[in-house]
Coordinates of N, CA and C in Angstrom, one line a residue:
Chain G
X42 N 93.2 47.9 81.7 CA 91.8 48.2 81.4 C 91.5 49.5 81.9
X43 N 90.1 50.0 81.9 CA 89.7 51.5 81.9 C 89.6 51.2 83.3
X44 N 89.6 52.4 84.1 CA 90.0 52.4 85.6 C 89.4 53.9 86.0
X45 N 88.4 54.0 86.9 CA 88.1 55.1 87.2 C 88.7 55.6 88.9
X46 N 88.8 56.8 89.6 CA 89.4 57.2 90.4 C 88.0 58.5 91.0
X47 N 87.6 58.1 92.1 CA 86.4 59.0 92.7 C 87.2 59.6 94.2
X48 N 86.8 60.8 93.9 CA 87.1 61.5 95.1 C 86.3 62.3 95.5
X49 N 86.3 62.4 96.8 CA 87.1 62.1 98.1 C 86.3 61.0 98.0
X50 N 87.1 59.6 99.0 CA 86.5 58.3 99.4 C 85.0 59.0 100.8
X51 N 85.1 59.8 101.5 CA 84.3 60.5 102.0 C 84.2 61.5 102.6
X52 N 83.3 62.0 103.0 CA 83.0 63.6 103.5 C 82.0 63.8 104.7
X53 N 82.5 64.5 105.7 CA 81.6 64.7 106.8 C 81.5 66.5 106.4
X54 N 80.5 66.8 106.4 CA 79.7 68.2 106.3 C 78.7 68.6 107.3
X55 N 78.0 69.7 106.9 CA 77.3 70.4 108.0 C 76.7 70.4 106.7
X56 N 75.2 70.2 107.9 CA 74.0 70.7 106.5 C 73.8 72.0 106.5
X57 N 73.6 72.4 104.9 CA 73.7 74.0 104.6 C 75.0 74.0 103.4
X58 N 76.1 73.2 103.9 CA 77.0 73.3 103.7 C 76.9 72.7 101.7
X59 N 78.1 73.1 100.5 CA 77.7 72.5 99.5 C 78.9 71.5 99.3
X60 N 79.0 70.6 98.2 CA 79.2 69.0 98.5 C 79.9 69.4 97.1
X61 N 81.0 68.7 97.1 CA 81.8 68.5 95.7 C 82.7 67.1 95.5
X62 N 82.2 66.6 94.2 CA 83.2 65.3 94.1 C 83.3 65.5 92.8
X63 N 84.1 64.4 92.4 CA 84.8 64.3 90.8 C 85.5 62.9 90.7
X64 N 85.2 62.6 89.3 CA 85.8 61.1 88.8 C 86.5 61.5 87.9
X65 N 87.6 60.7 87.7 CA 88.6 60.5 86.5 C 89.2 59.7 86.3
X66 N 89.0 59.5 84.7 CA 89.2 57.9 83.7 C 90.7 57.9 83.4
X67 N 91.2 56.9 83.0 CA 92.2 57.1 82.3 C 92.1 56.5 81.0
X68 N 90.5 56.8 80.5 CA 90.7 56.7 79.0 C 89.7 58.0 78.4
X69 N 89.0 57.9 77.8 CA 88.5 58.8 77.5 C 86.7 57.8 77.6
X70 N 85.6 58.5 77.5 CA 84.7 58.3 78.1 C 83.2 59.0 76.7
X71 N 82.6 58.5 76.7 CA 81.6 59.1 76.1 C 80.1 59.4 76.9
X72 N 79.9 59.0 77.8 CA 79.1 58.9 78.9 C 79.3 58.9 80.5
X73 N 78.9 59.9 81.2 CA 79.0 59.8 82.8 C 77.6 59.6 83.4
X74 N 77.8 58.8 84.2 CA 76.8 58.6 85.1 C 76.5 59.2 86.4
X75 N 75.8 59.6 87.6 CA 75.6 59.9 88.8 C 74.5 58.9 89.4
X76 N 74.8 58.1 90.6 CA 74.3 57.0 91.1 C 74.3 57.8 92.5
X77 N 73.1 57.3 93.5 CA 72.8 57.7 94.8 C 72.7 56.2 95.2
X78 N 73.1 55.9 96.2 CA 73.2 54.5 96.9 C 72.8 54.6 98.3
X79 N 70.9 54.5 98.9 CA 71.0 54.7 100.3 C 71.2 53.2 101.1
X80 N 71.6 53.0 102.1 CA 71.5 51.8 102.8 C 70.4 50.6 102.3
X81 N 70.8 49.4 102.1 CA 70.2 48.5 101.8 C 69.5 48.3 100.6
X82 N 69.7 49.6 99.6 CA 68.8 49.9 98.7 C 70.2 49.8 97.2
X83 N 69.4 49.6 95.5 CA 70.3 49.8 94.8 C 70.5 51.1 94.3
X84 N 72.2 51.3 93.7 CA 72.0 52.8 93.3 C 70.6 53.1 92.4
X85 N 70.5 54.4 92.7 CA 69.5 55.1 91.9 C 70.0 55.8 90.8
X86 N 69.8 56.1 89.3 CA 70.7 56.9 88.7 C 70.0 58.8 89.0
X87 N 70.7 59.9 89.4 CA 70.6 61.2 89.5 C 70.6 61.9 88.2
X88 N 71.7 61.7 87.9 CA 72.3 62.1 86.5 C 72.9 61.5 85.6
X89 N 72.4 62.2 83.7 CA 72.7 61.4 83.0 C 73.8 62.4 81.7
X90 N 75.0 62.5 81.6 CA 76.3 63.4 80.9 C 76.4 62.6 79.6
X91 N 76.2 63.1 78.4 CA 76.3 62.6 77.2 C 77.7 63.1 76.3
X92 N 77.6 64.2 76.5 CA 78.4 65.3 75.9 C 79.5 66.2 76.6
X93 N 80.9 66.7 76.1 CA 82.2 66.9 76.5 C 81.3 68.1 77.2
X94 N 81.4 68.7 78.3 CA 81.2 70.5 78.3 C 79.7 70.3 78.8
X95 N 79.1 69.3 78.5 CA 77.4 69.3 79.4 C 77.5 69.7 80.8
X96 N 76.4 70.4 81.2 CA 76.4 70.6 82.5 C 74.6 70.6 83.0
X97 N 74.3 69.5 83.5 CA 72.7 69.6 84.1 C 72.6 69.2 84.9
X98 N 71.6 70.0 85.4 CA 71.2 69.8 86.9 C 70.1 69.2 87.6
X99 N 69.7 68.4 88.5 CA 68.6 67.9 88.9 C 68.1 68.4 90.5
X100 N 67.3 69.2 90.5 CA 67.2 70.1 91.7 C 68.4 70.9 92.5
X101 N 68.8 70.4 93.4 CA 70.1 71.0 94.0 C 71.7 70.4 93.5
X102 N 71.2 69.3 92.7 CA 72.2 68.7 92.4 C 72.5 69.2 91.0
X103 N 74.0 69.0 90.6 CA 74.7 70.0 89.0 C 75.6 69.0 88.9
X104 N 76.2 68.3 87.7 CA 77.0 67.7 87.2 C 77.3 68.0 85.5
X105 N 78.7 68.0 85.8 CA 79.5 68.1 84.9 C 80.6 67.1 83.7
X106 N 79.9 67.2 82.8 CA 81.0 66.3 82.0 C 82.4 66.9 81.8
X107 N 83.1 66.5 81.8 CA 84.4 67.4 81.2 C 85.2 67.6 80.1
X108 N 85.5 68.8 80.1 CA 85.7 69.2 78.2 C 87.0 68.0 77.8
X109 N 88.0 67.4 78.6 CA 88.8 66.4 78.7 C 88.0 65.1 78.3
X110 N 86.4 64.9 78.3 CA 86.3 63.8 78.1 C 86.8 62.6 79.3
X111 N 87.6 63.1 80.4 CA 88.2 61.7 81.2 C 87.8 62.1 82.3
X112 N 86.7 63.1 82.7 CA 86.4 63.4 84.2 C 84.6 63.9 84.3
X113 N 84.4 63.9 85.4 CA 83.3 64.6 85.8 C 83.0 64.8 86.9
X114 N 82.3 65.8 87.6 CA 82.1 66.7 88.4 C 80.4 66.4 89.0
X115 N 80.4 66.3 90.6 CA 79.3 66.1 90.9 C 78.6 67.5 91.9
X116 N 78.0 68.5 92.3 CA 78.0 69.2 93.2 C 76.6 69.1 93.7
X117 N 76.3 69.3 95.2 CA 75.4 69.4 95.8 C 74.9 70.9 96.6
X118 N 74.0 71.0 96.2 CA 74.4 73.2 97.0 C 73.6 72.4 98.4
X119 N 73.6 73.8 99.5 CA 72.7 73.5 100.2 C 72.3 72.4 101.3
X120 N 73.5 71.4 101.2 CA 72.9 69.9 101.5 C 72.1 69.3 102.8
X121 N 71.3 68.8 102.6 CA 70.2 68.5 103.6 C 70.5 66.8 104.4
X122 N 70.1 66.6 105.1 CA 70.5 65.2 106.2 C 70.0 64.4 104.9
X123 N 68.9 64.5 104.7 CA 68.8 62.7 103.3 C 70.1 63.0 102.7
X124 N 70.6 63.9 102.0 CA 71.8 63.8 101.5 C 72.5 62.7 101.6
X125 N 72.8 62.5 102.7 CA 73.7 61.2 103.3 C 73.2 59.7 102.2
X126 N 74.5 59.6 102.1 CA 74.5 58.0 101.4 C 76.0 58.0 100.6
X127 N 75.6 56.8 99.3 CA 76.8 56.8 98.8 C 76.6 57.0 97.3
X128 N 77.4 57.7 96.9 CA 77.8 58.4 95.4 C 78.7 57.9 94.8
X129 N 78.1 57.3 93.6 CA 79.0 56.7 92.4 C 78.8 57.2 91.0
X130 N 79.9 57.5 90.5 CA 80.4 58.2 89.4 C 80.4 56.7 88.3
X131 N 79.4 56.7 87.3 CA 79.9 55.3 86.5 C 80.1 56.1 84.9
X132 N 81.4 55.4 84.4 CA 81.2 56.1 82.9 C 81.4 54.6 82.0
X133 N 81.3 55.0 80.6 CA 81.2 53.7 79.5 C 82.2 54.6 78.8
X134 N 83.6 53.9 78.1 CA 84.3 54.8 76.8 C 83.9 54.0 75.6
X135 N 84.8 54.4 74.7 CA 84.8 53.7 73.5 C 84.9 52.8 73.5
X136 N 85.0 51.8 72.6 CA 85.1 50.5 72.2 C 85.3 49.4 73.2
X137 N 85.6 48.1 73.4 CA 85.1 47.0 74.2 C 83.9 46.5 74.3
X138 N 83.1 46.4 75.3 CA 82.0 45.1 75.6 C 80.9 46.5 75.6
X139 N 80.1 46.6 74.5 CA 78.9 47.9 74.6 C 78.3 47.8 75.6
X140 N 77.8 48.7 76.0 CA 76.8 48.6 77.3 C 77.9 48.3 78.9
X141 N 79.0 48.6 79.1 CA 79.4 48.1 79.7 C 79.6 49.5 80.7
X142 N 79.1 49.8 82.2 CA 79.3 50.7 82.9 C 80.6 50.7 83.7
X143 N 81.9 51.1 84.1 CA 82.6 51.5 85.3 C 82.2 51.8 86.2
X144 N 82.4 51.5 87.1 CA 81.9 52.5 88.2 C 82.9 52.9 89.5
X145 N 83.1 54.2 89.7 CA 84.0 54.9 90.5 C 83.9 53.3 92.0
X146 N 84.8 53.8 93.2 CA 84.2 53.0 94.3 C 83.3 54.3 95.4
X147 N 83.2 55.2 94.9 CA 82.0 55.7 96.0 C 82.4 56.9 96.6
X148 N 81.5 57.9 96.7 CA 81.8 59.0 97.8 C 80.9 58.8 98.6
X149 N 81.4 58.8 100.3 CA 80.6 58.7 100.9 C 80.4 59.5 102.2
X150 N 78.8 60.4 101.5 CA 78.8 61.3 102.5 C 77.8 61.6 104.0
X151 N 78.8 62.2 104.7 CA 77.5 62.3 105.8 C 76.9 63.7 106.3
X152 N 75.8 64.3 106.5 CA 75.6 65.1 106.9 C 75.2 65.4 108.3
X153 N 75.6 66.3 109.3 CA 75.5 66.8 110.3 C 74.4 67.3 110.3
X154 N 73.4 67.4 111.3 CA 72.1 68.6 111.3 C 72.3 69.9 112.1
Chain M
X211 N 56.3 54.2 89.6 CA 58.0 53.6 88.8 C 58.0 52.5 88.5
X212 N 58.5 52.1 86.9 CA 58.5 50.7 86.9 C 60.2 50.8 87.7
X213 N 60.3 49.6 88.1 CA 61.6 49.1 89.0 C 61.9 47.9 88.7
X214 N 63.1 47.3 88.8 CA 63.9 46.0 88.4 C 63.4 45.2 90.2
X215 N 62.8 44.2 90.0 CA 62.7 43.3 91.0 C 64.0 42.4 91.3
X216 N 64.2 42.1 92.1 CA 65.1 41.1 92.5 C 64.8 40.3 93.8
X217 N 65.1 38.6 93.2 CA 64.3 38.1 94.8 C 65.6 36.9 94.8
X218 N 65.7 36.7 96.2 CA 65.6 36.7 97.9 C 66.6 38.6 97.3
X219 N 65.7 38.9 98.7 CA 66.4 40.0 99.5 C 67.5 39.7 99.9
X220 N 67.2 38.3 101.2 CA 68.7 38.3 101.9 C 68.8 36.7 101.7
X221 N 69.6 36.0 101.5 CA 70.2 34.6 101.3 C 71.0 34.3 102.4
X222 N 70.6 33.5 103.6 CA 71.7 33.3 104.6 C 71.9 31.5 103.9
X223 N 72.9 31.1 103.7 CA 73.3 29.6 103.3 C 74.4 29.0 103.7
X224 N 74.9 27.8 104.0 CA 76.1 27.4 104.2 C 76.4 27.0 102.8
X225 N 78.1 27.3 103.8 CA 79.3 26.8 102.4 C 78.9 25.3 101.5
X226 N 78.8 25.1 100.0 CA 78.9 24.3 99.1 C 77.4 24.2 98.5
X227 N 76.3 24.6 99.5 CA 75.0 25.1 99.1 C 75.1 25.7 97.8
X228 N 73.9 25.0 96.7 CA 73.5 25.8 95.4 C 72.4 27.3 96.0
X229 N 73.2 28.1 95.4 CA 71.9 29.4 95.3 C 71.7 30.5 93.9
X230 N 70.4 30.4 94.0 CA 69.4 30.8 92.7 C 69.4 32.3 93.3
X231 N 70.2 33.7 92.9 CA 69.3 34.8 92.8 C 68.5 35.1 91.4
X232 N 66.9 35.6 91.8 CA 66.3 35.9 90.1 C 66.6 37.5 90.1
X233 N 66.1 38.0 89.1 CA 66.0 39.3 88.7 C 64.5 39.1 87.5
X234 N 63.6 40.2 87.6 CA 62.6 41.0 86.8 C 63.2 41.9 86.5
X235 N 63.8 42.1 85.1 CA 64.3 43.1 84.2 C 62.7 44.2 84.4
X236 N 63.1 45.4 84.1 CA 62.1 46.2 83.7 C 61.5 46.0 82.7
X237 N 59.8 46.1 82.4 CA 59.3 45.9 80.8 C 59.7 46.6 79.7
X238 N 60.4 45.6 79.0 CA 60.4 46.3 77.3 C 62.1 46.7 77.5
X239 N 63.2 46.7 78.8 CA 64.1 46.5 78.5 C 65.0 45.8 77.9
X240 N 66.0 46.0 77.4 CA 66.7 44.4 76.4 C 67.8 44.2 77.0
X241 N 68.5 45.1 77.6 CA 69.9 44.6 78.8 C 69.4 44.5 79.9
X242 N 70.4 43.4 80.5 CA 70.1 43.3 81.7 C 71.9 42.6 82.3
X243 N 72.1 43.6 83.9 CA 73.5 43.1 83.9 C 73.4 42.4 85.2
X244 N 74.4 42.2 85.7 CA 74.6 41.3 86.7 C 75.9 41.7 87.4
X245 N 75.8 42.7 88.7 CA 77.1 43.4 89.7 C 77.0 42.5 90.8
X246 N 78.2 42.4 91.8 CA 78.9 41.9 92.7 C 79.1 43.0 93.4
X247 N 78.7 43.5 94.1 CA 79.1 45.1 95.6 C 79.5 44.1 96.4
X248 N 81.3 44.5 97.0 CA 81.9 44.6 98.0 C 82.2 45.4 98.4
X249 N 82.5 45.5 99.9 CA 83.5 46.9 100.6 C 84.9 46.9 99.9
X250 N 85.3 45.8 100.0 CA 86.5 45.9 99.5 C 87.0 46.4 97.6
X251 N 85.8 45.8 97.3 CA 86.0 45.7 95.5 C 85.0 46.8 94.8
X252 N 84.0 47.4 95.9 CA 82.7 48.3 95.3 C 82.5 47.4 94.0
X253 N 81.2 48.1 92.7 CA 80.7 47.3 92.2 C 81.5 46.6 91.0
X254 N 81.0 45.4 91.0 CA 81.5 44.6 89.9 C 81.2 43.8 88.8
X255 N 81.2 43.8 87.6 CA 80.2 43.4 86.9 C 80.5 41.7 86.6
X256 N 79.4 41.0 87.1 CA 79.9 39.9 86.5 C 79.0 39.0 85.0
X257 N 78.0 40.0 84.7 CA 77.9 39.0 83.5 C 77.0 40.3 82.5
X258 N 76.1 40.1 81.2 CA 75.7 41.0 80.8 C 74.8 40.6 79.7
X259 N 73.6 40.6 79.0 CA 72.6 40.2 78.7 C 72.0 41.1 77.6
X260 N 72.2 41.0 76.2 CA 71.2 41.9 75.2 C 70.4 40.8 74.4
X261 N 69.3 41.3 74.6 CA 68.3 40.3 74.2 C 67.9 38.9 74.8
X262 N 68.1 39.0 75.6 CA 68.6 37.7 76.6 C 69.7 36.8 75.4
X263 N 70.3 37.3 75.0 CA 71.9 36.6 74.6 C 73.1 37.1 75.9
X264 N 73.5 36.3 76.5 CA 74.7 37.0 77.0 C 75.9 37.3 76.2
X265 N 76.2 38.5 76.4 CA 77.0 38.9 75.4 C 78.6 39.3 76.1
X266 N 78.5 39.1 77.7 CA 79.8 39.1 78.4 C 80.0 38.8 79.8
X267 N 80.3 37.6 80.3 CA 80.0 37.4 81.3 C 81.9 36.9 81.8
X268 N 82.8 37.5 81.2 CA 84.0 37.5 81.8 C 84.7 38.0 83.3
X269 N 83.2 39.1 83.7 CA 83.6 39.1 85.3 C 83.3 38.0 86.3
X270 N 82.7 36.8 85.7 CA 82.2 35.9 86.5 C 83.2 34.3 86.8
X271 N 83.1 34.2 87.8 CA 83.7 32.7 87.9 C 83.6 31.8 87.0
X272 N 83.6 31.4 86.2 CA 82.9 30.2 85.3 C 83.0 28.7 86.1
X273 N 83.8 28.6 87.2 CA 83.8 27.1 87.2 C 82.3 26.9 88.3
X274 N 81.9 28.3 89.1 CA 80.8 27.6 89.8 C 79.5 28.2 89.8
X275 N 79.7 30.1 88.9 CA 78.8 30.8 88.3 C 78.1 30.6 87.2
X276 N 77.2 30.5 87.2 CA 75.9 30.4 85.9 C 74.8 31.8 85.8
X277 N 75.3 32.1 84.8 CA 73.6 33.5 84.5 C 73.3 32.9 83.1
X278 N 71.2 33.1 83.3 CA 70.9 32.8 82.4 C 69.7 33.9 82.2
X279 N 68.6 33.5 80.9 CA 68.0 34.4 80.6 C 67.0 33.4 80.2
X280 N 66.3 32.9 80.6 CA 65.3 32.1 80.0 C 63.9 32.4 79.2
X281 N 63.8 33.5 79.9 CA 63.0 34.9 78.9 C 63.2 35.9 79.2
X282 N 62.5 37.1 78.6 CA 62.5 38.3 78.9 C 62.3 38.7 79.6
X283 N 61.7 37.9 80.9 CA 61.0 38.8 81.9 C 61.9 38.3 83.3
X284 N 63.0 36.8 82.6 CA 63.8 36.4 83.6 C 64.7 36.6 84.0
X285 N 66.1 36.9 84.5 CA 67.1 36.4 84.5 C 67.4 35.7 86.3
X286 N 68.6 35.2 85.5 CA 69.0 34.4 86.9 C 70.8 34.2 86.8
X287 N 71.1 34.1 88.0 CA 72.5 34.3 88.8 C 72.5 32.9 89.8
X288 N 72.9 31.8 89.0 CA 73.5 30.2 90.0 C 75.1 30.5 90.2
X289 N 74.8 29.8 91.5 CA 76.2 30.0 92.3 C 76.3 28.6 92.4
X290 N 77.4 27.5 92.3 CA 77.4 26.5 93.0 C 79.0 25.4 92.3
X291 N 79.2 25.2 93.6 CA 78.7 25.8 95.2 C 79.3 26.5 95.4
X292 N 78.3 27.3 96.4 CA 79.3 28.4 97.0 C 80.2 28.7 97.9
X293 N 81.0 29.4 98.5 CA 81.7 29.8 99.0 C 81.8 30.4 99.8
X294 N 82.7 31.0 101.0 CA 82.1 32.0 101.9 C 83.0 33.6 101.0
X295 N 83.7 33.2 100.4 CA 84.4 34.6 99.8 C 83.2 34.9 98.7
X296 N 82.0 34.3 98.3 CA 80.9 34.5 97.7 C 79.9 35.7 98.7
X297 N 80.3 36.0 99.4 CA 79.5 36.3 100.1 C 79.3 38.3 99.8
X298 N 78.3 38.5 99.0 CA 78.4 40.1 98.7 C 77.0 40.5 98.9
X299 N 76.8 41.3 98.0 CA 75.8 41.7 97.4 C 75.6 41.9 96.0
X300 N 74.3 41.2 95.4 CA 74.6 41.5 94.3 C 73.4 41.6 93.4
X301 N 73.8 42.5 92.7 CA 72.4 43.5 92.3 C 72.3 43.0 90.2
X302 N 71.1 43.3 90.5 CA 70.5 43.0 88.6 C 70.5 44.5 88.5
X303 N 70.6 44.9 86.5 CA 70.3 46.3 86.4 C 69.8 45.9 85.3
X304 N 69.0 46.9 84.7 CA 68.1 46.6 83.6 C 68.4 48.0 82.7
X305 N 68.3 47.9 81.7 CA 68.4 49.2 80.8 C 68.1 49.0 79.3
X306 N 67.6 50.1 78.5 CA 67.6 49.8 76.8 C 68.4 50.1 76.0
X307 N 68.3 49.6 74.9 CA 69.2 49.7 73.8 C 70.6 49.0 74.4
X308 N 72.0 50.0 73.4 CA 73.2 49.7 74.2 C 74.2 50.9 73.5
X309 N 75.3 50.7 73.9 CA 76.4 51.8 74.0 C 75.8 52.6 74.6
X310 N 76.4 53.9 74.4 CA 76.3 55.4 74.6 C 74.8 55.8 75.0
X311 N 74.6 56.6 75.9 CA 73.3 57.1 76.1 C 72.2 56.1 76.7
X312 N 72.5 55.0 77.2 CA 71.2 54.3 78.1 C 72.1 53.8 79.4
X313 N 71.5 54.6 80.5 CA 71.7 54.1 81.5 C 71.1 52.8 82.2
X314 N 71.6 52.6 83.3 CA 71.3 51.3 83.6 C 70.2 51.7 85.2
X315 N 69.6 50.9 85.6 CA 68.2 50.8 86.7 C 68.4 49.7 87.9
X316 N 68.8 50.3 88.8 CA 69.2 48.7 90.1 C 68.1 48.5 90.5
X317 N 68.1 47.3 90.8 CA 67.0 46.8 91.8 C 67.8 46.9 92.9
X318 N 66.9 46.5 94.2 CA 67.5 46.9 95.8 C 68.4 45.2 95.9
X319 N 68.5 44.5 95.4 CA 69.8 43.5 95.3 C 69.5 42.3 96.1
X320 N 70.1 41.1 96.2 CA 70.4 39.9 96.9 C 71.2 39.9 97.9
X321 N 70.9 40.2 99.3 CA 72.3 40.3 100.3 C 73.1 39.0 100.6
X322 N 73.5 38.3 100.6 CA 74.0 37.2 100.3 C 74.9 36.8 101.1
X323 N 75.1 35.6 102.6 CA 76.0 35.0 103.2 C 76.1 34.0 103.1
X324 N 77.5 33.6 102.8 CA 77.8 31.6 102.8 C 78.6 31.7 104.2
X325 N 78.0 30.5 105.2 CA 78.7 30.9 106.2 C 79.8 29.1 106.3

């Protein structure tokens, strides 16, 4: 089955500092997702990748679809203590069960003040 | 914001106990899923809902898991009985349309222990 791969499993930073992750499918993907997950709460979606080569951004945050179709790119400039939490990369490919999300198992990051 | 409701927050129960989590889909959404979050397994999908038809619910136990959809504004996740390896979190998502291009919406989830 489709199988996604999120890295790094986590990251300790200094705030100021900027934040990079990345998912990769082993099939090809038509859609990527960016999920923020704080304690006790459900992910939130950040960002939404439709297209091979997209790149948008939501305040400090930028994600990247990949011209491969089987990856995506998350970055954070800047990063501030809320930062902290957990990061999930979900994508949907072609064919099988529609509507059906992946979801990486998580970056999880912390920030230093 | 509209937001996906989900109720009990936290479920403490002993082993073989029946438990009901609900979910409030968002208005005017037509999917609605049903994940399993562990540490060990991160999220997992166990069932999935267009139009309140379920249309895939192969991540789920069948001999003691039940999701249903009794209307639009319902869904529900029966466990029974449960188990202590039942023991997760587990969250409703709500979203429109399907395939490509509609993301999905969590609610803050059911924290769940069978002891």
């Amino acid at each position: 089955g489709q199988q996604l791969n999120q890295n790094p499993q986590s990251m300790f930073i200094q705030e100021g500092e900027d934040v990079s992750m990345n998912c990769t499918s082993s099939s090809i993907f038509n859609t990527w997702l960016w999920y923020k997950q704080d304690p006790g709460e459900g992910p939130v979606l950040l960002i939404a990748l439709y297209k091979a080569g997209e790149l948008t951004s939501n305040g400090r945050l930028t994600a990247q679809f990949g011209i491969t179709r089987k990856d995506s790119f998350l970055n954070i400039s800047a990063s501030i203590p809320s930062d902290v939490g957990i990061y999930f990369c979900a994508g949907r490919g072609y064919g099988g069960s529609q509507g059906n999300l992946i979801f990486g198992k998580g970056t999880k990051l912390s920030v230093k003040p | 914001d509209a937001r996906v409701t989900q109720t009990p927050r936290h479920k403490v129960t002993e082993m073989g106990q029946e438990v009901t989590m609900r979910c409030q889909p968002i208005l005017g959404h037509n999917t609605v899923f049903w994940y399993r979050q562990t540490m060990m397994q991160g999220l997992e999908l166990l069932a999935y809902f267009r139009n309140r038809a379920p249309l895939d619910d192969s991540g789920m136990p069948k001999d003691r898991f039940s999701a249903e959809m009794p209307d639009a504004t319902l869904a529900t996740l029966k466990i029974q009985p449960s188990e202590p390896r039942d023991s997760a979190v587990y969250f409703c998502a709500s979203g429109l349309g399907q395939g490509k291009g509609q993301p999905q919406h969590f609610g803050d989830g059911t924290r769940l222990s069978i002891l």
